[in-house]
Amino acid sequence: MTRIPVWVFRFCEWDSLMPWNNPALVEHLPRPIVAIGNEYPPAFELDWHQHRRGQLLYAARGVVVVSTRHGAWVAPPERAIWTPGGCSHAVRMVGPVSTRSVLIEPDAHGSLGDRNKVIQVSPLLRSLLEAACDVEPEYDVDGRDGMVMALLLEELARAPTVPLAVPFPKTVEIVRKCQSFLDRPTAHDTIDQWSADLNMGRRVFTRMFRRETGLSFGAWRQQACLLIALPRLAAGEAVTTIALDLGYESPAAFSTMFKRLIGVAPSRYRMSL
């Protein structure tokens, strides 16, 4: 199985990519929200960095994976990843990627809070993100561009959160177990196996895992498998190969899980890339 170490990244400086689209050059401007767009080659990776403002990262083409010290978040088509200001993170591009990114002041209407999350991108929000990247950073707040940005903030405030996250717990021993699972994911791992490996009682482990991740063990395991599957699908691997590598009994079982979480079958998802 192809290993995808989502928390390890090759170093690349912003200035070597597109100096005019470097967030550090625009986030100081006296505007509640500024937008930038970038084009990345396949498998491009940004090393650990942070922004003063919160950042919403949307891939108009391709798939992006954002990792922090607390977990990993993935954005397939029609999704976007929110990273709060001051949060150190790294980004991995799957395939050639076109990003549309907005940087939002913490106290601005439309800021998405102080936790990482993935949001649903509606057709209107997608169009606004595209339009925002054509707006000059020092736009006229009272003019047409200012109205576009104000509507963008309004739509962001309404955007629903979707479950495409693999948060890490705080307990070091469980974090190591989670990282090992991402190295060798399997849909058959059980609570009893993990609690025994960690020398914990089943109830203690279950309560601790939910308290520290916000997810049940079963939900976390499914989302971890999905995190591994999405980039592999984007890379063109066969659904059957991915399903069996992840320990599903059949491609149909994998497809059922995938459609429940993503909304479309794996084959349809691949066609949308």
PDB file of C-alpha atoms in Angstrom:
ATOM      1  CA  MET A   1       0.000   0.000   0.000  1.00  0.00           C
ATOM      2  CA  THR A   2       1.211   3.511  -0.814  1.00  0.00           C
ATOM      3  CA  ARG A   3       2.093   5.313   2.381  1.00  0.00           C
ATOM      4  CA  ILE A   4       0.886   8.897   2.669  1.00  0.00           C
ATOM      5  CA  PRO A   5       2.668  10.553   5.618  1.00  0.00           C
ATOM      6  CA  VAL A   6       0.377  13.576   5.816  1.00  0.00           C
ATOM      7  CA  TRP A   7       2.249  15.175   8.705  1.00  0.00           C
ATOM      8  CA  VAL A   8       5.672  15.210   6.983  1.00  0.00           C
ATOM      9  CA  PHE A   9       6.370  17.848   4.347  1.00  0.00           C
ATOM     10  CA  ARG A  10       9.120  18.888   1.976  1.00  0.00           C
ATOM     11  CA  PHE A  11      10.293  22.461   2.514  1.00  0.00           C
ATOM     12  CA  CYS A  12       9.333  25.213   0.100  1.00  0.00           C
ATOM     13  CA  GLU A  13       9.419  28.968   0.616  1.00  0.00           C
ATOM     14  CA  TRP A  14       6.477  31.122  -0.441  1.00  0.00           C
ATOM     15  CA  ASP A  15       8.794  33.510  -2.307  1.00  0.00           C
ATOM     16  CA  SER A  16       9.955  30.750  -4.651  1.00  0.00           C
ATOM     17  CA  LEU A  17       6.371  30.191  -5.782  1.00  0.00           C
ATOM     18  CA  MET A  18       4.503  33.429  -6.450  1.00  0.00           C
ATOM     19  CA  PRO A  19       5.910  36.396  -4.532  1.00  0.00           C
ATOM     20  CA  TRP A  20       2.889  38.561  -5.382  1.00  0.00           C
ATOM     21  CA  ASN A  21       0.584  35.960  -3.836  1.00  0.00           C
ATOM     22  CA  ASN A  22       2.446  35.573  -0.549  1.00  0.00           C
ATOM     23  CA  PRO A  23      -0.034  35.891   2.366  1.00  0.00           C
ATOM     24  CA  ALA A  24       2.601  37.718   4.432  1.00  0.00           C
ATOM     25  CA  LEU A  25       2.533  40.574   1.909  1.00  0.00           C
ATOM     26  CA  VAL A  26      -1.213  41.223   2.191  1.00  0.00           C
ATOM     27  CA  GLU A  27      -2.488  40.134   5.590  1.00  0.00           C
ATOM     28  CA  HIS A  28      -1.342  43.399   7.242  1.00  0.00           C
ATOM     29  CA  LEU A  29      -3.603  45.497   4.987  1.00  0.00           C
ATOM     30  CA  PRO A  30      -6.471  47.393   6.674  1.00  0.00           C
ATOM     31  CA  ARG A  31      -9.206  45.211   5.212  1.00  0.00           C
ATOM     32  CA  PRO A  32     -11.304  42.594   7.064  1.00  0.00           C
ATOM     33  CA  ILE A  33     -10.675  40.039   4.318  1.00  0.00           C
ATOM     34  CA  VAL A  34      -8.146  39.702   1.504  1.00  0.00           C
ATOM     35  CA  ALA A  35      -7.924  36.988  -1.150  1.00  0.00           C
ATOM     36  CA  ILE A  36      -5.105  35.393  -3.134  1.00  0.00           C
ATOM     37  CA  GLY A  37      -4.884  32.637  -5.735  1.00  0.00           C
ATOM     38  CA  ASN A  38      -2.059  30.258  -6.541  1.00  0.00           C
ATOM     39  CA  GLU A  39      -1.241  27.490  -9.001  1.00  0.00           C
ATOM     40  CA  TYR A  40       0.764  24.507  -7.718  1.00  0.00           C
ATOM     41  CA  PRO A  41       2.433  21.655  -9.611  1.00  0.00           C
ATOM     42  CA  PRO A  42       1.646  18.033  -8.684  1.00  0.00           C
ATOM     43  CA  ALA A  43       2.721  16.897  -5.194  1.00  0.00           C
ATOM     44  CA  PHE A  44       3.781  20.403  -4.173  1.00  0.00           C
ATOM     45  CA  GLU A  45       4.226  20.782  -0.416  1.00  0.00           C
ATOM     46  CA  LEU A  46       4.446  23.779   1.882  1.00  0.00           C
ATOM     47  CA  ASP A  47       6.442  23.377   5.077  1.00  0.00           C
ATOM     48  CA  TRP A  48       5.171  24.364   8.522  1.00  0.00           C
ATOM     49  CA  HIS A  49       4.136  28.024   8.674  1.00  0.00           C
ATOM     50  CA  GLN A  50       1.425  30.198  10.155  1.00  0.00           C
ATOM     51  CA  HIS A  51      -0.573  33.332   9.410  1.00  0.00           C
ATOM     52  CA  ARG A  52      -1.670  36.102  11.749  1.00  0.00           C
ATOM     53  CA  ARG A  53      -5.143  35.971  10.205  1.00  0.00           C
ATOM     54  CA  GLY A  54      -7.347  32.931   9.858  1.00  0.00           C
ATOM     55  CA  GLN A  55      -7.111  31.286   6.419  1.00  0.00           C
ATOM     56  CA  LEU A  56      -9.705  29.497   4.339  1.00  0.00           C
ATOM     57  CA  LEU A  57      -8.049  27.336   1.678  1.00  0.00           C
ATOM     58  CA  TYR A  58     -10.150  26.156  -1.250  1.00  0.00           C
ATOM     59  CA  ALA A  59      -8.925  24.008  -4.132  1.00  0.00           C
ATOM     60  CA  ALA A  60     -10.710  25.026  -7.313  1.00  0.00           C
ATOM     61  CA  ARG A  61      -8.871  22.072  -8.878  1.00  0.00           C
ATOM     62  CA  GLY A  62      -7.223  19.121  -7.144  1.00  0.00           C
ATOM     63  CA  VAL A  63      -7.146  18.091  -3.489  1.00  0.00           C
ATOM     64  CA  VAL A  64      -5.379  19.736  -0.546  1.00  0.00           C
ATOM     65  CA  VAL A  65      -4.415  18.202   2.796  1.00  0.00           C
ATOM     66  CA  VAL A  66      -3.665  20.472   5.758  1.00  0.00           C
ATOM     67  CA  SER A  67      -1.849  19.084   8.796  1.00  0.00           C
ATOM     68  CA  THR A  68      -1.373  20.661  12.214  1.00  0.00           C
ATOM     69  CA  ARG A  69       0.019  19.350  15.494  1.00  0.00           C
ATOM     70  CA  HIS A  70      -3.547  18.390  16.347  1.00  0.00           C
ATOM     71  CA  GLY A  71      -4.553  16.371  13.296  1.00  0.00           C
ATOM     72  CA  ALA A  72      -5.191  16.481   9.564  1.00  0.00           C
ATOM     73  CA  TRP A  73      -7.937  17.907   7.344  1.00  0.00           C
ATOM     74  CA  VAL A  74      -8.610  17.133   3.688  1.00  0.00           C
ATOM     75  CA  ALA A  75     -10.554  19.154   1.108  1.00  0.00           C
ATOM     76  CA  PRO A  76     -11.798  17.368  -2.013  1.00  0.00           C
ATOM     77  CA  PRO A  77     -13.890  19.311  -4.567  1.00  0.00           C
ATOM     78  CA  GLU A  78     -16.618  21.546  -3.105  1.00  0.00           C
ATOM     79  CA  ARG A  79     -14.918  21.663   0.309  1.00  0.00           C
ATOM     80  CA  ALA A  80     -12.521  24.153   1.919  1.00  0.00           C
ATOM     81  CA  ILE A  81     -10.276  24.022   4.998  1.00  0.00           C
ATOM     82  CA  TRP A  82     -10.291  26.668   7.717  1.00  0.00           C
ATOM     83  CA  THR A  83      -7.114  27.228   9.747  1.00  0.00           C
ATOM     84  CA  PRO A  84      -7.356  29.771  12.589  1.00  0.00           C
ATOM     85  CA  GLY A  85      -4.811  32.552  12.911  1.00  0.00           C
ATOM     86  CA  GLY A  86      -1.584  31.648  14.684  1.00  0.00           C
ATOM     87  CA  CYS A  87      -2.001  27.908  14.057  1.00  0.00           C
ATOM     88  CA  SER A  88       1.149  26.317  12.638  1.00  0.00           C
ATOM     89  CA  HIS A  89       0.261  24.112   9.683  1.00  0.00           C
ATOM     90  CA  ALA A  90       1.638  22.420   6.583  1.00  0.00           C
ATOM     91  CA  VAL A  91      -0.066  21.832   3.243  1.00  0.00           C
ATOM     92  CA  ARG A  92       0.211  19.007   0.729  1.00  0.00           C
ATOM     93  CA  MET A  93      -1.167  19.257  -2.800  1.00  0.00           C
ATOM     94  CA  VAL A  94      -2.469  16.128  -4.522  1.00  0.00           C
ATOM     95  CA  GLY A  95      -2.069  16.443  -8.258  1.00  0.00           C
ATOM     96  CA  PRO A  96      -1.931  19.882  -9.906  1.00  0.00           C
ATOM     97  CA  VAL A  97      -3.842  22.253  -7.638  1.00  0.00           C
ATOM     98  CA  SER A  98      -5.413  25.684  -8.115  1.00  0.00           C
ATOM     99  CA  THR A  99      -6.092  27.326  -4.754  1.00  0.00           C
ATOM    100  CA  ARG A 100      -8.310  30.227  -3.809  1.00  0.00           C
ATOM    101  CA  SER A 101      -7.411  31.466  -0.349  1.00  0.00           C
ATOM    102  CA  VAL A 102      -8.943  34.149   1.860  1.00  0.00           C
ATOM    103  CA  LEU A 103      -7.312  35.647   4.945  1.00  0.00           C
ATOM    104  CA  ILE A 104      -9.757  36.961   7.537  1.00  0.00           C
ATOM    105  CA  GLU A 105      -9.223  39.173  10.576  1.00  0.00           C
ATOM    106  CA  PRO A 106     -10.125  37.322  13.805  1.00  0.00           C
ATOM    107  CA  ASP A 107     -12.855  39.814  14.746  1.00  0.00           C
ATOM    108  CA  ALA A 108     -14.413  40.024  11.261  1.00  0.00           C
ATOM    109  CA  HIS A 109     -17.920  38.779  10.552  1.00  0.00           C
ATOM    110  CA  GLY A 110     -17.504  35.490   8.731  1.00  0.00           C
ATOM    111  CA  SER A 111     -14.448  34.372  10.684  1.00  0.00           C
ATOM    112  CA  LEU A 112     -14.898  30.652  11.278  1.00  0.00           C
ATOM    113  CA  GLY A 113     -13.631  30.429  14.848  1.00  0.00           C
ATOM    114  CA  ASP A 114     -10.549  29.149  16.609  1.00  0.00           C
ATOM    115  CA  ARG A 115     -10.574  25.510  15.496  1.00  0.00           C
ATOM    116  CA  ASN A 116      -9.630  23.822  12.250  1.00  0.00           C
ATOM    117  CA  LYS A 117     -12.570  22.588  10.218  1.00  0.00           C
ATOM    118  CA  VAL A 118     -13.741  21.687   6.726  1.00  0.00           C
ATOM    119  CA  ILE A 119     -16.713  23.570   5.301  1.00  0.00           C
ATOM    120  CA  GLN A 120     -19.096  22.916   2.428  1.00  0.00           C
ATOM    121  CA  VAL A 121     -18.561  25.221  -0.571  1.00  0.00           C
ATOM    122  CA  SER A 122     -21.851  26.083  -2.256  1.00  0.00           C
ATOM    123  CA  PRO A 123     -21.985  27.199  -5.909  1.00  0.00           C
ATOM    124  CA  LEU A 124     -22.419  30.812  -4.755  1.00  0.00           C
ATOM    125  CA  LEU A 125     -19.520  30.598  -2.311  1.00  0.00           C
ATOM    126  CA  ARG A 126     -17.324  29.016  -5.002  1.00  0.00           C
ATOM    127  CA  SER A 127     -18.107  31.881  -7.389  1.00  0.00           C
ATOM    128  CA  LEU A 128     -17.374  34.451  -4.692  1.00  0.00           C
ATOM    129  CA  LEU A 129     -14.027  32.841  -3.880  1.00  0.00           C
ATOM    130  CA  GLU A 130     -13.102  32.954  -7.556  1.00  0.00           C
ATOM    131  CA  ALA A 131     -14.217  36.577  -7.880  1.00  0.00           C
ATOM    132  CA  ALA A 132     -12.411  37.626  -4.683  1.00  0.00           C
ATOM    133  CA  CYS A 133      -9.048  36.589  -6.120  1.00  0.00           C
ATOM    134  CA  ASP A 134      -9.531  39.128  -8.912  1.00  0.00           C
ATOM    135  CA  VAL A 135     -10.082  41.935  -6.385  1.00  0.00           C
ATOM    136  CA  GLU A 136      -7.135  44.206  -5.631  1.00  0.00           C
ATOM    137  CA  PRO A 137      -5.882  43.687  -2.044  1.00  0.00           C
ATOM    138  CA  GLU A 138      -6.467  47.364  -1.182  1.00  0.00           C
ATOM    139  CA  TYR A 139      -9.980  47.420  -2.617  1.00  0.00           C
ATOM    140  CA  ASP A 140     -12.545  50.177  -2.090  1.00  0.00           C
ATOM    141  CA  VAL A 141     -14.585  48.986   0.869  1.00  0.00           C
ATOM    142  CA  ASP A 142     -17.560  51.133  -0.215  1.00  0.00           C
ATOM    143  CA  GLY A 143     -17.408  50.160  -3.893  1.00  0.00           C
ATOM    144  CA  ARG A 144     -18.364  47.095  -5.913  1.00  0.00           C
ATOM    145  CA  ASP A 145     -15.322  45.110  -4.770  1.00  0.00           C
ATOM    146  CA  GLY A 146     -16.146  45.871  -1.149  1.00  0.00           C
ATOM    147  CA  MET A 147     -19.671  44.511  -1.683  1.00  0.00           C
ATOM    148  CA  VAL A 148     -18.255  41.301  -3.185  1.00  0.00           C
ATOM    149  CA  MET A 149     -16.014  40.799  -0.167  1.00  0.00           C
ATOM    150  CA  ALA A 150     -18.842  41.612   2.263  1.00  0.00           C
ATOM    151  CA  LEU A 151     -21.086  39.028   0.585  1.00  0.00           C
ATOM    152  CA  LEU A 152     -18.237  36.512   0.739  1.00  0.00           C
ATOM    153  CA  LEU A 153     -17.966  37.042   4.500  1.00  0.00           C
ATOM    154  CA  GLU A 154     -21.731  36.599   4.830  1.00  0.00           C
ATOM    155  CA  GLU A 155     -21.682  33.302   2.924  1.00  0.00           C
ATOM    156  CA  LEU A 156     -18.737  32.026   4.976  1.00  0.00           C
ATOM    157  CA  ALA A 157     -20.707  32.696   8.158  1.00  0.00           C
ATOM    158  CA  ARG A 158     -23.494  30.470   6.807  1.00  0.00           C
ATOM    159  CA  ALA A 159     -21.331  27.636   5.453  1.00  0.00           C
ATOM    160  CA  PRO A 160     -21.962  24.251   7.124  1.00  0.00           C
ATOM    161  CA  THR A 161     -19.138  22.185   8.600  1.00  0.00           C
ATOM    162  CA  VAL A 162     -18.551  18.729   7.099  1.00  0.00           C
ATOM    163  CA  PRO A 163     -16.800  15.748   8.771  1.00  0.00           C
ATOM    164  CA  LEU A 164     -13.523  15.478   6.895  1.00  0.00           C
ATOM    165  CA  ALA A 165     -11.101  15.710   9.797  1.00  0.00           C
ATOM    166  CA  VAL A 166      -8.753  13.366  11.601  1.00  0.00           C
ATOM    167  CA  PRO A 167      -8.087  15.178  14.894  1.00  0.00           C
ATOM    168  CA  PHE A 168      -5.393  13.832  17.204  1.00  0.00           C
ATOM    169  CA  PRO A 169      -6.045  13.360  20.936  1.00  0.00           C
ATOM    170  CA  LYS A 170      -3.921  14.999  23.636  1.00  0.00           C
ATOM    171  CA  THR A 171      -2.703  11.824  25.346  1.00  0.00           C
ATOM    172  CA  VAL A 172       0.736  11.011  23.925  1.00  0.00           C
ATOM    173  CA  GLU A 173       0.268   7.232  23.882  1.00  0.00           C
ATOM    174  CA  ILE A 174      -2.979   7.515  21.935  1.00  0.00           C
ATOM    175  CA  VAL A 175      -1.426  10.014  19.514  1.00  0.00           C
ATOM    176  CA  ARG A 176       1.287   7.489  18.692  1.00  0.00           C
ATOM    177  CA  LYS A 177      -1.351   4.839  18.111  1.00  0.00           C
ATOM    178  CA  CYS A 178      -3.240   7.211  15.797  1.00  0.00           C
ATOM    179  CA  GLN A 179      -0.090   7.983  13.817  1.00  0.00           C
ATOM    180  CA  SER A 180       0.660   4.267  13.484  1.00  0.00           C
ATOM    181  CA  PHE A 181      -2.871   3.757  12.177  1.00  0.00           C
ATOM    182  CA  LEU A 182      -2.338   6.420   9.498  1.00  0.00           C
ATOM    183  CA  ASP A 183       0.813   4.563   8.457  1.00  0.00           C
ATOM    184  CA  ARG A 184      -1.071   1.269   8.143  1.00  0.00           C
ATOM    185  CA  PRO A 185      -4.833   1.969   8.183  1.00  0.00           C
ATOM    186  CA  THR A 186      -7.332  -0.861   8.431  1.00  0.00           C
ATOM    187  CA  ALA A 187     -11.092  -0.701   8.708  1.00  0.00           C
ATOM    188  CA  HIS A 188     -11.032  -3.760  10.993  1.00  0.00           C
ATOM    189  CA  ASP A 189      -9.281  -2.190  14.015  1.00  0.00           C
ATOM    190  CA  THR A 190     -11.530  -2.316  17.079  1.00  0.00           C
ATOM    191  CA  ILE A 191     -11.875  -0.533  20.406  1.00  0.00           C
ATOM    192  CA  ASP A 192     -10.913  -3.740  22.188  1.00  0.00           C
ATOM    193  CA  GLN A 193      -7.670  -4.008  20.192  1.00  0.00           C
ATOM    194  CA  TRP A 194      -6.658  -0.395  20.845  1.00  0.00           C
ATOM    195  CA  SER A 195      -7.567  -0.396  24.528  1.00  0.00           C
ATOM    196  CA  ALA A 196      -5.654  -3.660  25.052  1.00  0.00           C
ATOM    197  CA  ASP A 197      -2.602  -2.316  23.193  1.00  0.00           C
ATOM    198  CA  LEU A 198      -2.691   0.799  25.393  1.00  0.00           C
ATOM    199  CA  ASN A 199      -3.332  -1.142  28.618  1.00  0.00           C
ATOM    200  CA  MET A 200      -6.582   0.747  29.182  1.00  0.00           C
ATOM    201  CA  GLY A 201     -10.021  -0.430  30.070  1.00  0.00           C
ATOM    202  CA  ARG A 202     -12.517  -0.295  27.219  1.00  0.00           C
ATOM    203  CA  ARG A 203     -14.717   2.310  28.899  1.00  0.00           C
ATOM    204  CA  VAL A 204     -11.786   4.487  29.928  1.00  0.00           C
ATOM    205  CA  PHE A 205     -10.360   4.425  26.407  1.00  0.00           C
ATOM    206  CA  THR A 206     -13.747   5.137  24.795  1.00  0.00           C
ATOM    207  CA  ARG A 207     -14.480   8.117  27.041  1.00  0.00           C
ATOM    208  CA  MET A 208     -10.957   9.527  26.684  1.00  0.00           C
ATOM    209  CA  PHE A 209     -10.888   9.125  22.909  1.00  0.00           C
ATOM    210  CA  ARG A 210     -14.213  10.895  22.410  1.00  0.00           C
ATOM    211  CA  ARG A 211     -13.356  13.648  24.883  1.00  0.00           C
ATOM    212  CA  GLU A 212      -9.982  14.389  23.266  1.00  0.00           C
ATOM    213  CA  THR A 213     -10.934  14.065  19.582  1.00  0.00           C
ATOM    214  CA  GLY A 214     -14.631  14.955  19.581  1.00  0.00           C
ATOM    215  CA  LEU A 215     -15.325  11.728  17.660  1.00  0.00           C
ATOM    216  CA  SER A 216     -16.220   8.172  18.500  1.00  0.00           C
ATOM    217  CA  PHE A 217     -13.502   5.651  17.705  1.00  0.00           C
ATOM    218  CA  GLY A 218     -15.549   4.221  14.813  1.00  0.00           C
ATOM    219  CA  ALA A 219     -16.118   7.665  13.254  1.00  0.00           C
ATOM    220  CA  TRP A 220     -12.438   8.569  13.640  1.00  0.00           C
ATOM    221  CA  ARG A 221     -11.335   5.287  12.031  1.00  0.00           C
ATOM    222  CA  GLN A 222     -13.634   5.843   9.045  1.00  0.00           C
ATOM    223  CA  GLN A 223     -12.433   9.416   8.534  1.00  0.00           C
ATOM    224  CA  ALA A 224      -8.794   8.317   8.829  1.00  0.00           C
ATOM    225  CA  CYS A 225      -9.387   5.738   6.093  1.00  0.00           C
ATOM    226  CA  LEU A 226     -11.069   8.428   4.006  1.00  0.00           C
ATOM    227  CA  LEU A 227      -8.112  10.772   4.498  1.00  0.00           C
ATOM    228  CA  ILE A 228      -5.843   8.110   3.004  1.00  0.00           C
ATOM    229  CA  ALA A 229      -8.281   7.175   0.233  1.00  0.00           C
ATOM    230  CA  LEU A 230      -8.985  10.637  -1.205  1.00  0.00           C
ATOM    231  CA  PRO A 231      -5.424  11.426  -2.377  1.00  0.00           C
ATOM    232  CA  ARG A 232      -5.037   7.911  -3.751  1.00  0.00           C
ATOM    233  CA  LEU A 233      -8.244   8.274  -5.764  1.00  0.00           C
ATOM    234  CA  ALA A 234      -7.032  11.647  -7.029  1.00  0.00           C
ATOM    235  CA  ALA A 235      -3.788   9.971  -8.090  1.00  0.00           C
ATOM    236  CA  GLY A 236      -5.747   7.521 -10.245  1.00  0.00           C
ATOM    237  CA  GLU A 237      -5.506   4.318  -8.188  1.00  0.00           C
ATOM    238  CA  ALA A 238      -8.231   1.704  -8.629  1.00  0.00           C
ATOM    239  CA  VAL A 239     -11.125   1.716  -6.156  1.00  0.00           C
ATOM    240  CA  THR A 240     -10.749  -2.024  -5.601  1.00  0.00           C
ATOM    241  CA  THR A 241      -7.055  -1.695  -4.719  1.00  0.00           C
ATOM    242  CA  ILE A 242      -7.701   1.103  -2.236  1.00  0.00           C
ATOM    243  CA  ALA A 243     -10.632  -0.702  -0.635  1.00  0.00           C
ATOM    244  CA  LEU A 244      -8.670  -3.912  -0.080  1.00  0.00           C
ATOM    245  CA  ASP A 245      -5.575  -2.044   1.146  1.00  0.00           C
ATOM    246  CA  LEU A 246      -7.722  -0.332   3.773  1.00  0.00           C
ATOM    247  CA  GLY A 247      -9.084  -3.661   4.972  1.00  0.00           C
ATOM    248  CA  TYR A 248     -12.612  -3.441   3.601  1.00  0.00           C
ATOM    249  CA  GLU A 249     -14.146  -6.800   2.743  1.00  0.00           C
ATOM    250  CA  SER A 250     -15.221  -5.582  -0.685  1.00  0.00           C
ATOM    251  CA  PRO A 251     -15.176  -2.481  -2.896  1.00  0.00           C
ATOM    252  CA  ALA A 252     -18.921  -2.208  -2.261  1.00  0.00           C
ATOM    253  CA  ALA A 253     -18.385  -1.864   1.513  1.00  0.00           C
ATOM    254  CA  PHE A 254     -15.787   0.838   0.922  1.00  0.00           C
ATOM    255  CA  SER A 255     -18.055   2.630  -1.564  1.00  0.00           C
ATOM    256  CA  THR A 256     -20.913   2.640   0.945  1.00  0.00           C
ATOM    257  CA  MET A 257     -18.743   4.349   3.568  1.00  0.00           C
ATOM    258  CA  PHE A 258     -17.325   6.773   0.996  1.00  0.00           C
ATOM    259  CA  LYS A 259     -20.734   7.821  -0.336  1.00  0.00           C
ATOM    260  CA  ARG A 260     -22.108   8.326   3.171  1.00  0.00           C
ATOM    261  CA  LEU A 261     -19.287  10.735   4.084  1.00  0.00           C
ATOM    262  CA  ILE A 262     -18.615  12.441   0.736  1.00  0.00           C
ATOM    263  CA  GLY A 263     -22.052  12.280  -0.861  1.00  0.00           C
ATOM    264  CA  VAL A 264     -20.982  10.544  -4.090  1.00  0.00           C
ATOM    265  CA  ALA A 265     -19.509   7.166  -5.020  1.00  0.00           C
ATOM    266  CA  PRO A 266     -15.707   6.920  -5.385  1.00  0.00           C
ATOM    267  CA  SER A 267     -15.949   6.597  -9.171  1.00  0.00           C
ATOM    268  CA  ARG A 268     -18.140   9.707  -9.424  1.00  0.00           C
ATOM    269  CA  TYR A 269     -15.812  11.598  -7.090  1.00  0.00           C
ATOM    270  CA  ARG A 270     -12.832  10.812  -9.316  1.00  0.00           C
ATOM    271  CA  MET A 271     -14.691  12.138 -12.358  1.00  0.00           C
ATOM    272  CA  SER A 272     -15.220  15.463 -10.576  1.00  0.00           C
ATOM    273  CA  LEU A 273     -11.477  16.110 -10.133  1.00  0.00           C
TER     274      LEU A 273
END
